[in-house]
PDB file of C-alpha atoms in Angstrom:
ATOM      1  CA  UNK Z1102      60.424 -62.116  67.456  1.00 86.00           C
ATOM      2  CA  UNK Z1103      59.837 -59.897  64.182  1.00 89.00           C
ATOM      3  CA  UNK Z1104      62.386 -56.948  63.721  1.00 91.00           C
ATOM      4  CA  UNK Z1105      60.614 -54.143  62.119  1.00 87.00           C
ATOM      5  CA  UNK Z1106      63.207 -51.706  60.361  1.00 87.00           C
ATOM      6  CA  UNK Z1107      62.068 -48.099  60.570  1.00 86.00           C
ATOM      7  CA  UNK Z1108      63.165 -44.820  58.779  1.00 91.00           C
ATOM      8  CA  UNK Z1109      63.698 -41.727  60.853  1.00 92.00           C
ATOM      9  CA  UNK Z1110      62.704 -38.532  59.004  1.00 95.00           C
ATOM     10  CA  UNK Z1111      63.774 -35.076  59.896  1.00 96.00           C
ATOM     11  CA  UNK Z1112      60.767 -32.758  59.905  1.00 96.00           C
ATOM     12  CA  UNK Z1113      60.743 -29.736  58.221  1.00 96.00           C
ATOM     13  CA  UNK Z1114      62.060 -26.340  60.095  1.00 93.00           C
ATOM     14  CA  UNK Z1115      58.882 -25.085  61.068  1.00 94.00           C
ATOM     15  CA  UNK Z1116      57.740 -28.468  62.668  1.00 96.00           C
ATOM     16  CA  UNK Z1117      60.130 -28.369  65.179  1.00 96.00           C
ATOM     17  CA  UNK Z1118      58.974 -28.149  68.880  1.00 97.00           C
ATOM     18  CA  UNK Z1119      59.730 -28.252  72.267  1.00 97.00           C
ATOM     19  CA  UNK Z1120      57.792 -30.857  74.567  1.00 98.00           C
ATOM     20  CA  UNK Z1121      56.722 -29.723  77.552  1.00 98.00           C
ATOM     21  CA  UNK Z1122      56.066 -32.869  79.449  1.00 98.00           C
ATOM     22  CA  UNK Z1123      54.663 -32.041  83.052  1.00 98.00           C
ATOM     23  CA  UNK Z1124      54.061 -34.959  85.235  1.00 98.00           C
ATOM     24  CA  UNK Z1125      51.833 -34.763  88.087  1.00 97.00           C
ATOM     25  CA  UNK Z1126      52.594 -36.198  91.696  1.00 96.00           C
ATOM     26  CA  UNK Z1127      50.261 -37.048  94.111  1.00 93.00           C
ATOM     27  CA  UNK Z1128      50.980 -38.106  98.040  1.00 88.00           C
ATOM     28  CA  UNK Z1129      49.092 -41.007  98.983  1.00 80.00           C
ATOM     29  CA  UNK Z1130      50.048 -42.205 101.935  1.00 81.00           C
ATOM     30  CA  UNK Z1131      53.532 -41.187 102.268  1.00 82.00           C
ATOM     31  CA  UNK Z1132      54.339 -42.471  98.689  1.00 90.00           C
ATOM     32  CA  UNK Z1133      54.717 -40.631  95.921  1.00 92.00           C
ATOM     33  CA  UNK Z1134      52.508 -41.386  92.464  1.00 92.00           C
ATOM     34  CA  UNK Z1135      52.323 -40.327  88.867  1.00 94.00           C
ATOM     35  CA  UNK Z1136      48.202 -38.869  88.669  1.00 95.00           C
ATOM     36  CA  UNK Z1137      49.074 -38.267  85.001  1.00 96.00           C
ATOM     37  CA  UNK Z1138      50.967 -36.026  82.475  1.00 98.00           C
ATOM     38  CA  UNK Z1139      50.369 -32.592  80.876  1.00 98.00           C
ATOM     39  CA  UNK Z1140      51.943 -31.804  77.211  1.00 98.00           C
ATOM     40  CA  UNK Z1141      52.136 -28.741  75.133  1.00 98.00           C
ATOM     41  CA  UNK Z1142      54.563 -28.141  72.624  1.00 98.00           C
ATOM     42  CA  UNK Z1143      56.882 -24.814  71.737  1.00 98.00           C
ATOM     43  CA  UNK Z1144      57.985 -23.760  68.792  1.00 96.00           C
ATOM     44  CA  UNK Z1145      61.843 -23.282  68.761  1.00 93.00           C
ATOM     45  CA  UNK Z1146      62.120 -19.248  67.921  1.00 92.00           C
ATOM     46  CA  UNK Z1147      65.117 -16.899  68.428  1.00 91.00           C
ATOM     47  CA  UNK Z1148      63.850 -16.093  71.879  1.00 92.00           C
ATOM     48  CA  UNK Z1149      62.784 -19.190  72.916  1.00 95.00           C
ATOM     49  CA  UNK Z1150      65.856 -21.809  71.943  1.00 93.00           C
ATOM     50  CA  UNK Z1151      68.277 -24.168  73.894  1.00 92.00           C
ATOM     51  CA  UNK Z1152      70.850 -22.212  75.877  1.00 87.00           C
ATOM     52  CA  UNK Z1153      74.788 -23.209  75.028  1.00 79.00           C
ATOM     53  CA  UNK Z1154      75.955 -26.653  76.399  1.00 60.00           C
ATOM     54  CA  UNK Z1155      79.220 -26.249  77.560  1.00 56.00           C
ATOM     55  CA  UNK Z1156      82.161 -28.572  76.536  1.00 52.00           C
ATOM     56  CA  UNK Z1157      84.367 -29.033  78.901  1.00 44.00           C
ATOM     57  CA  UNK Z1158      84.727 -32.728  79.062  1.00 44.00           C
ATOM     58  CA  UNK Z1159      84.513 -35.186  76.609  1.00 47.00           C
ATOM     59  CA  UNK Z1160      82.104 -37.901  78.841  1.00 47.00           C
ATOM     60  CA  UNK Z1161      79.571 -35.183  78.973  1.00 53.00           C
ATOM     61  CA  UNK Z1162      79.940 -34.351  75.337  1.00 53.00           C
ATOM     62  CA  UNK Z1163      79.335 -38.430  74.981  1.00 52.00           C
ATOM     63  CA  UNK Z1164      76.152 -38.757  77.662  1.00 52.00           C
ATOM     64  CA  UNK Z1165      74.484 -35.381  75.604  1.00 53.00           C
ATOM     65  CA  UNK Z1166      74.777 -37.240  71.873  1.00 52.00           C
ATOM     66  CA  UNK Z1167      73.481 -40.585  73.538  1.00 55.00           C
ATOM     67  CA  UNK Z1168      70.768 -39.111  75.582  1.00 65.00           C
ATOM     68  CA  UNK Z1169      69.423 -36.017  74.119  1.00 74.00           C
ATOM     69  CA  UNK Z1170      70.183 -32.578  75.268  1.00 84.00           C
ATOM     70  CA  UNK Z1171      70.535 -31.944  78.868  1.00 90.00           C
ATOM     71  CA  UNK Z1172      67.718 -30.693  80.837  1.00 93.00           C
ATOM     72  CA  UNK Z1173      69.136 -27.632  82.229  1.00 92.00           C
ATOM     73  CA  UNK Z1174      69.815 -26.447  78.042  1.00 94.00           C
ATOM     74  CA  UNK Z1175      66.044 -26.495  77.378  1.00 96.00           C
ATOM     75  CA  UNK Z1176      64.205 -22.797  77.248  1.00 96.00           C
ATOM     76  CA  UNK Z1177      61.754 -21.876  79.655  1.00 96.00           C
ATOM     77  CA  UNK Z1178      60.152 -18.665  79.718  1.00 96.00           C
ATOM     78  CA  UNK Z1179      57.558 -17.120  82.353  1.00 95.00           C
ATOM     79  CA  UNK Z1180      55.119 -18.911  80.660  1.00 96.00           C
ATOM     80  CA  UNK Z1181      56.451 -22.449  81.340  1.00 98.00           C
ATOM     81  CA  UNK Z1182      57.391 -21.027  85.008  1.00 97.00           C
ATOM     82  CA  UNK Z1183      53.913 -20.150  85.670  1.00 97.00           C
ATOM     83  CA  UNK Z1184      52.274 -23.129  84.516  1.00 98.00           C
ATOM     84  CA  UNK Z1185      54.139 -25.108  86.202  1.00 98.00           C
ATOM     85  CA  UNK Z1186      53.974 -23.472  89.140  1.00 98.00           C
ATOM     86  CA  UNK Z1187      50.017 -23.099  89.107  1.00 98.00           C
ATOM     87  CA  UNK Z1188      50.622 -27.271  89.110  1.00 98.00           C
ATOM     88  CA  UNK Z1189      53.028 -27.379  91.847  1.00 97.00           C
ATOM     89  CA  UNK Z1190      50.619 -25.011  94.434  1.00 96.00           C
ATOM     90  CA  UNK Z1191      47.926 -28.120  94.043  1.00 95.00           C
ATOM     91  CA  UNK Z1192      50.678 -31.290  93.440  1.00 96.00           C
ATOM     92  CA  UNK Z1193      54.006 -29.698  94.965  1.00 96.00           C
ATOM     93  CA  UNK Z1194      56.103 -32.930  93.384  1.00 96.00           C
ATOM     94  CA  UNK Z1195      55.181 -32.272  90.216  1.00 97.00           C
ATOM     95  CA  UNK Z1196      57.729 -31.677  87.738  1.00 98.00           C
ATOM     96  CA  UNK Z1197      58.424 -30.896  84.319  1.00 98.00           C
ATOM     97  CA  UNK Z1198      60.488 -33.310  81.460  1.00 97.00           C
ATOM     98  CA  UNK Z1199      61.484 -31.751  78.321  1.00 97.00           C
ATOM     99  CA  UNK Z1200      61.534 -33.108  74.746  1.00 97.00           C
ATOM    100  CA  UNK Z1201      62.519 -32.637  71.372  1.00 96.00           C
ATOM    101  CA  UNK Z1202      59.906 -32.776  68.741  1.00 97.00           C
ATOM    102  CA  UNK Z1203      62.417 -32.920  65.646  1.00 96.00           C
ATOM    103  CA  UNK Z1204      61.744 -36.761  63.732  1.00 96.00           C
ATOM    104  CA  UNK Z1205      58.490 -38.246  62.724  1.00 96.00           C
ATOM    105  CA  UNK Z1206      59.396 -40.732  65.254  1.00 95.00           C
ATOM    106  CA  UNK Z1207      59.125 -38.636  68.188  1.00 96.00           C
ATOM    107  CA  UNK Z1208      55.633 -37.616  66.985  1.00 96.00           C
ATOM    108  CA  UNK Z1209      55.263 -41.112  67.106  1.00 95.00           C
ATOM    109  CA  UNK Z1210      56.415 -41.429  70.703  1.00 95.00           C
ATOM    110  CA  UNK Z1211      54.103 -38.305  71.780  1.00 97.00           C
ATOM    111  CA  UNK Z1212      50.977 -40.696  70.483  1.00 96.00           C
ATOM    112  CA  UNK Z1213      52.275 -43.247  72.880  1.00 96.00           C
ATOM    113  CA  UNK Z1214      52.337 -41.184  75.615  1.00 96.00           C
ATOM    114  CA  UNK Z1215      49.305 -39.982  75.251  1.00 97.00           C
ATOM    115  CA  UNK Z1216      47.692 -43.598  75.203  1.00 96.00           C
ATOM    116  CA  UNK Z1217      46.118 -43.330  78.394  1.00 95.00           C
ATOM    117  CA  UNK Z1218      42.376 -41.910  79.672  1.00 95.00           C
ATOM    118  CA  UNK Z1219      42.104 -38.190  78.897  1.00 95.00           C
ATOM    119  CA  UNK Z1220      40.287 -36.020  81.285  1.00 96.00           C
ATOM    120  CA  UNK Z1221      39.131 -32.454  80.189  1.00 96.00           C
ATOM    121  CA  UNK Z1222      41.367 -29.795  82.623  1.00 97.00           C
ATOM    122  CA  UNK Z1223      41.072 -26.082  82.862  1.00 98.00           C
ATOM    123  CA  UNK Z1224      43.932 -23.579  83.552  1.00 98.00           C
ATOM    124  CA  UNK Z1225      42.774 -20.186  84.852  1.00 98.00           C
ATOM    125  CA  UNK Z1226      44.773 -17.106  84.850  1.00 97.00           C
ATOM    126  CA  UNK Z1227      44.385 -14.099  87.289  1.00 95.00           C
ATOM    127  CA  UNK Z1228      46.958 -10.917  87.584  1.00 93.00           C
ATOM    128  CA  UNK Z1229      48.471 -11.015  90.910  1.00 90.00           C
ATOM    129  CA  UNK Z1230      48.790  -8.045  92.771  1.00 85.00           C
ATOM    130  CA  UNK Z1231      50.844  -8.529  96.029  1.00 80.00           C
ATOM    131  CA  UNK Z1232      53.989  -6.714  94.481  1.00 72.00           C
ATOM    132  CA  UNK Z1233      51.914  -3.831  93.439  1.00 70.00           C
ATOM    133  CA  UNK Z1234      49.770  -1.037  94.859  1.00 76.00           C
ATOM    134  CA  UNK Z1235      46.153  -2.097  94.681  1.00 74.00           C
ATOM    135  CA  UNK Z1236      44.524   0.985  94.561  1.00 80.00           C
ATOM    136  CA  UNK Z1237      46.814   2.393  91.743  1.00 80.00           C
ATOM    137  CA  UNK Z1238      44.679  -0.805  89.707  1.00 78.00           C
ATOM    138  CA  UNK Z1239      40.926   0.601  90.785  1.00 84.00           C
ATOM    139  CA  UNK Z1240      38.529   1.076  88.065  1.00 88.00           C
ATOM    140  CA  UNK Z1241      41.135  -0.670  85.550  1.00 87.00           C
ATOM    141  CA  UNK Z1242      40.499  -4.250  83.686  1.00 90.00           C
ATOM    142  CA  UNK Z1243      42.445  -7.235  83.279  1.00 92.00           C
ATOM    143  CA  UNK Z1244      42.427  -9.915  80.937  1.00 94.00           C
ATOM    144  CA  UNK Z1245      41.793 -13.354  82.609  1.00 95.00           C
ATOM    145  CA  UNK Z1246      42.448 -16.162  80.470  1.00 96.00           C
ATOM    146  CA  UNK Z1247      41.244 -19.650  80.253  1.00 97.00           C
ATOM    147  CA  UNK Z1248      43.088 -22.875  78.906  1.00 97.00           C
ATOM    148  CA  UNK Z1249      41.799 -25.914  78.421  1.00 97.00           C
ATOM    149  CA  UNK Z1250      43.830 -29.066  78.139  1.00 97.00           C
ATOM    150  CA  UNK Z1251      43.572 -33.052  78.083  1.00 97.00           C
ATOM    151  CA  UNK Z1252      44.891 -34.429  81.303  1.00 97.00           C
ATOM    152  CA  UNK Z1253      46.492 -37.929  80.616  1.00 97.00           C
ATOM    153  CA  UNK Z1254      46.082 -40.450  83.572  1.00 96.00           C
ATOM    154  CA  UNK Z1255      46.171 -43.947  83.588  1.00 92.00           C
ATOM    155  CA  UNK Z1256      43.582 -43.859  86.262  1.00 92.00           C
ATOM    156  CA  UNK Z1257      39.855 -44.771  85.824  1.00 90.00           C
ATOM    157  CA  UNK Z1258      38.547 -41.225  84.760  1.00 88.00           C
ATOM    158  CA  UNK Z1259      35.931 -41.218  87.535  1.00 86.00           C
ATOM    159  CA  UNK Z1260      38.462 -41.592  90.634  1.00 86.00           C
ATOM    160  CA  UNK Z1261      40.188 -38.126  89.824  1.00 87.00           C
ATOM    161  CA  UNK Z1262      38.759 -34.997  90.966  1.00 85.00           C
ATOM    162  CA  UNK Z1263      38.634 -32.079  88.228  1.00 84.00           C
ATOM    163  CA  UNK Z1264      42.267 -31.216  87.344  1.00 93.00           C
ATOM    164  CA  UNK Z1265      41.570 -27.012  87.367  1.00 96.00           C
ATOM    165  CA  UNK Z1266      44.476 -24.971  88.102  1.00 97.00           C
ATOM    166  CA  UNK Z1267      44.782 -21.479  88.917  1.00 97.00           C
ATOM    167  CA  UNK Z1268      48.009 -19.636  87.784  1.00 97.00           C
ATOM    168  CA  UNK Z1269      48.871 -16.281  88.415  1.00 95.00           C
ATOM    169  CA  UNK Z1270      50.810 -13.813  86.008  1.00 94.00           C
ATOM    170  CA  UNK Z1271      52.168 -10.283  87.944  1.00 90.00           C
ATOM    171  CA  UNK Z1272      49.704  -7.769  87.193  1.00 87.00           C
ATOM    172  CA  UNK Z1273      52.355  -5.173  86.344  1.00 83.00           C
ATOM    173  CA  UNK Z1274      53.334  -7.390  83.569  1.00 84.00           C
ATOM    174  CA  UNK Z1275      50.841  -8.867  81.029  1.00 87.00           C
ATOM    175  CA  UNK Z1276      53.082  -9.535  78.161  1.00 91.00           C
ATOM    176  CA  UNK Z1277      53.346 -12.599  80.053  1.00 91.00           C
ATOM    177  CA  UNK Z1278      49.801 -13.447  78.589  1.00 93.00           C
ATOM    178  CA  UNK Z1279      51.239 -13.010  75.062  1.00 94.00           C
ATOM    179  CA  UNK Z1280      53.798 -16.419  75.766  1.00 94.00           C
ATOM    180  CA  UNK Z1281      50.109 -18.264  76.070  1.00 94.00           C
ATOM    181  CA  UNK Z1282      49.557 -17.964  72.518  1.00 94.00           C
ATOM    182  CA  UNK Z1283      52.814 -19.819  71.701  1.00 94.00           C
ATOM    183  CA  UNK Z1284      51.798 -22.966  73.279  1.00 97.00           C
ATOM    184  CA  UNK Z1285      49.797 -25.515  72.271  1.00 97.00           C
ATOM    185  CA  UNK Z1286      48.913 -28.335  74.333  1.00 97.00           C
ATOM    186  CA  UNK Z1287      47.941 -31.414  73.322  1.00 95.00           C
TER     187      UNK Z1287
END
């Protein structure tokens, strides 16, 4: 067996990212299956960063160096939340797995991920009005945006219906629609 020896390069500042690693579940049959992944990166900003391990005990201090930050220590915005959730109402198991994008070899890893069949998806966004009055919003406009992304499955293209997903932002807040232009999926 041939050892290849590697060198692990911080990227620069401005390269760093958060992954955003959604994986989709599907019931078949009373057991659960990957369908395939979603990815889109963040940039680490001075809203969106890691919130403050705590260190109480050493062990955890020990797991967190050998395995990466902690999941619960990642930022996620309303952005992420809707997303997400516009994936759940279709694939309820779904779930999300965060990354850090900060070496060349984790670019690497991304491109390995991605090694599977890509399917063209479509994310839709539409206000949501149940929390508001709907006929203080008569006559007004609202922006309705559309994503598209690569679905990653390693299912034959063909057997997979469409992955569209409708998510919905609350009407009385569109900033939310300002997060979109932060992400970038892949």
């Amino acid at each position: 067996m041939k050892m290849e020896t590697r060198i692990l390069d911080w990227l620069q500042i401005n390269e760093f990212r958060i992954l955003k690693h959604i994986v989709v579940i599907v019931d078949r049959n009373h057991n659960e299956t990957e369908l395939g992944s979603i990815f889109y990166k963040r940039e680490l900003t001075e809203n969106y960063k890691f919130a403050n391990q705590q260190k109480d005990q050493e062990k955890e201090n020990n797991a967190n160096f050998l395995n990466g930050p902690a999941q619960k220590t990642f930022p996620s915005d309303d952005a992420d939340h809707i997303i997400l959730q516009a994936i759940k109402e279709r694939y309820p198991k779904s779930y999300v797995r965060n990354d850090t994008i900060l070496f060349n070899v984790d670019l690497e890893k991304l491109s390995v991920m991605k090694n599977r069949n890509s399917i063209a998806g479509q994310l839709y966004f539409t206000p949501e009005f149940s929390n508001a009055d709907v006929y203080s919003h008569a006559g007004k406009s609202f922006p309705a945006p559309k994503i598209d992304f690569h679905f990653y499955s390693y299912y034959n293209p063909e057997s997979i219906y469409p992955p569209h997903f409708f998510a919905h932002y609350p009407a009385e807040n569109q900033d939310v629609l300002k997060l979109l232009d932060t992400i970038h999926f892949e």
